[in-house]
XYZ file of C-alpha atoms in Angstrom:
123
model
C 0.000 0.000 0.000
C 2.993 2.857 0.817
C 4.038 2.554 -2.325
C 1.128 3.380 -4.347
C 0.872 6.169 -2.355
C 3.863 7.556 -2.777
C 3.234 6.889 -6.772
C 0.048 9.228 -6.289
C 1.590 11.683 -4.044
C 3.665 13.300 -6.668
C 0.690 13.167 -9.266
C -1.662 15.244 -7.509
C 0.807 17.784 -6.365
C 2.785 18.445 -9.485
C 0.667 21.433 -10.041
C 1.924 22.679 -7.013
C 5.675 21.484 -6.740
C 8.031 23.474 -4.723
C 10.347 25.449 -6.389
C 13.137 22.419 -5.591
C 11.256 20.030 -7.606
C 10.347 22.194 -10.351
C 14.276 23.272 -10.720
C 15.131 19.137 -11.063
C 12.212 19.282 -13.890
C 13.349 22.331 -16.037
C 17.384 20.343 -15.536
C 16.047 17.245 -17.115
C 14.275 18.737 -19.700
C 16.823 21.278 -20.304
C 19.584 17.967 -20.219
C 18.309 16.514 -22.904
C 17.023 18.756 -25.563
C 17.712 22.589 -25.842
C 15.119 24.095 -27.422
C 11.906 26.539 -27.049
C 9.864 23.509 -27.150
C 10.443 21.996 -23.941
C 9.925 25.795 -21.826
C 6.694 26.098 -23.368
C 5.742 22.828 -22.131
C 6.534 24.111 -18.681
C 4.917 27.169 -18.980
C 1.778 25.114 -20.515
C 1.689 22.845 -16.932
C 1.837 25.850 -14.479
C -1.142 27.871 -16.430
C -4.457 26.135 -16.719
C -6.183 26.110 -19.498
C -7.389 29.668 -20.493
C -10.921 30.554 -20.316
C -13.127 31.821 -23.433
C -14.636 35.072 -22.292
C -17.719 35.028 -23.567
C -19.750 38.471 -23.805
C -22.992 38.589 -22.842
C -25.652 41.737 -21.701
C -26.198 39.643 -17.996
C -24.992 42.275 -16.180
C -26.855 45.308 -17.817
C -30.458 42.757 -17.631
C -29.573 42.567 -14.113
C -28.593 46.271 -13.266
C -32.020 47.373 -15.041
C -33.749 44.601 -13.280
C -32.618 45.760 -10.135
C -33.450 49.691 -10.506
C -37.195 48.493 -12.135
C -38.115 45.843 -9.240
C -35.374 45.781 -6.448
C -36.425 42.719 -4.710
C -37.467 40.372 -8.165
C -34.587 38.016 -9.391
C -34.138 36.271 -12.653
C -33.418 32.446 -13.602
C -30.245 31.960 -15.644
C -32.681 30.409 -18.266
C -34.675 33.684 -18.219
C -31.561 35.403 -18.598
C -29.922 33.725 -21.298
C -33.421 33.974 -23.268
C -33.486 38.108 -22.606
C -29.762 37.719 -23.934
C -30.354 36.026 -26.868
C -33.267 38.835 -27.542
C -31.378 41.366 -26.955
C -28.622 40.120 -29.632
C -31.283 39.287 -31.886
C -32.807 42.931 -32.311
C -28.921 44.688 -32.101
C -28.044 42.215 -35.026
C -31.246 43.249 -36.710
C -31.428 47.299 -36.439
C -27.190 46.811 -37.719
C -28.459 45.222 -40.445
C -31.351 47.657 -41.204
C -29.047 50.532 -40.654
C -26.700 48.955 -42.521
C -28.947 48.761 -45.625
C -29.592 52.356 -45.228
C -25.962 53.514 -44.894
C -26.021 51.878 -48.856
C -28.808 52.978 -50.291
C -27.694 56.450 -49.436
C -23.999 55.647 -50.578
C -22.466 56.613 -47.106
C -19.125 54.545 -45.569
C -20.926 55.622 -41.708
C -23.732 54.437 -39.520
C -25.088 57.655 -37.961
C -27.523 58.089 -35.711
C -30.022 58.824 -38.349
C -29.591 55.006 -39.438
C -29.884 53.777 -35.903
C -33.523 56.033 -35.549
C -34.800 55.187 -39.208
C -33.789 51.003 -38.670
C -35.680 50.927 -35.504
C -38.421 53.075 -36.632
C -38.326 50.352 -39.243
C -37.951 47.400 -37.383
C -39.845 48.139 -34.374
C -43.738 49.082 -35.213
């Protein structure tokens, strides 16, 4: 039994090695091959995976949730449901305004766009 234990002790702390142990790593590595390859390999262990921000308008719902009814809350499916509205009519008055911008032969989206699109969009 010890020594299956000691196999598993260094696996679940090698995230967390002492600075000893990590200096006999980089040695080895740097031993046998001396190239770029190996450090970003070490780098790669010590940072986890890196997260995909994702953008959403959560926090804005909320905030305007908040000032309208102070002591309502919201379901995340409720919220991602208001989200996915909300991206649906941006996409749709950039679109509209969009159109506009070339039927008038202009390079900008002004405000006037913005107005006329929802105006347009929005009965």
């Amino acid at each position: 039994m010890a020594p299956a234990s000691k196999a598993e002790k260094p696996a679940s702390t090698a995230g967390k090695a002492p600075v000893k142990s990590t200096e006999k790593v980089a040695k080895k590595t740097s031993a046998g091959k001396k190239t770029a390859a190996p450090a970003a390999g070490a780098s790669d262990e010590k940072k986890k995976r890196k997260r995909v921000r994702k953008e959403t308008y959560s926090s804005y719902i909320y905030k305007v949730l908040k000032q309208v009814h102070p002591d309502t809350g919201i379901s995340n499916k409720a919220m991602a449901i208001l989200n996915s509205f909300v991206n649906d009519i941006f996409e749709r008055i950039a679109e509209e305004a969009s159109r506009l911008a070339q039927y008038s032969k202009k390079t900008t989206i002004s405000s006037r766009e913005i107005q006329t699109a929802v105006r347009l969009i929005l009965p």
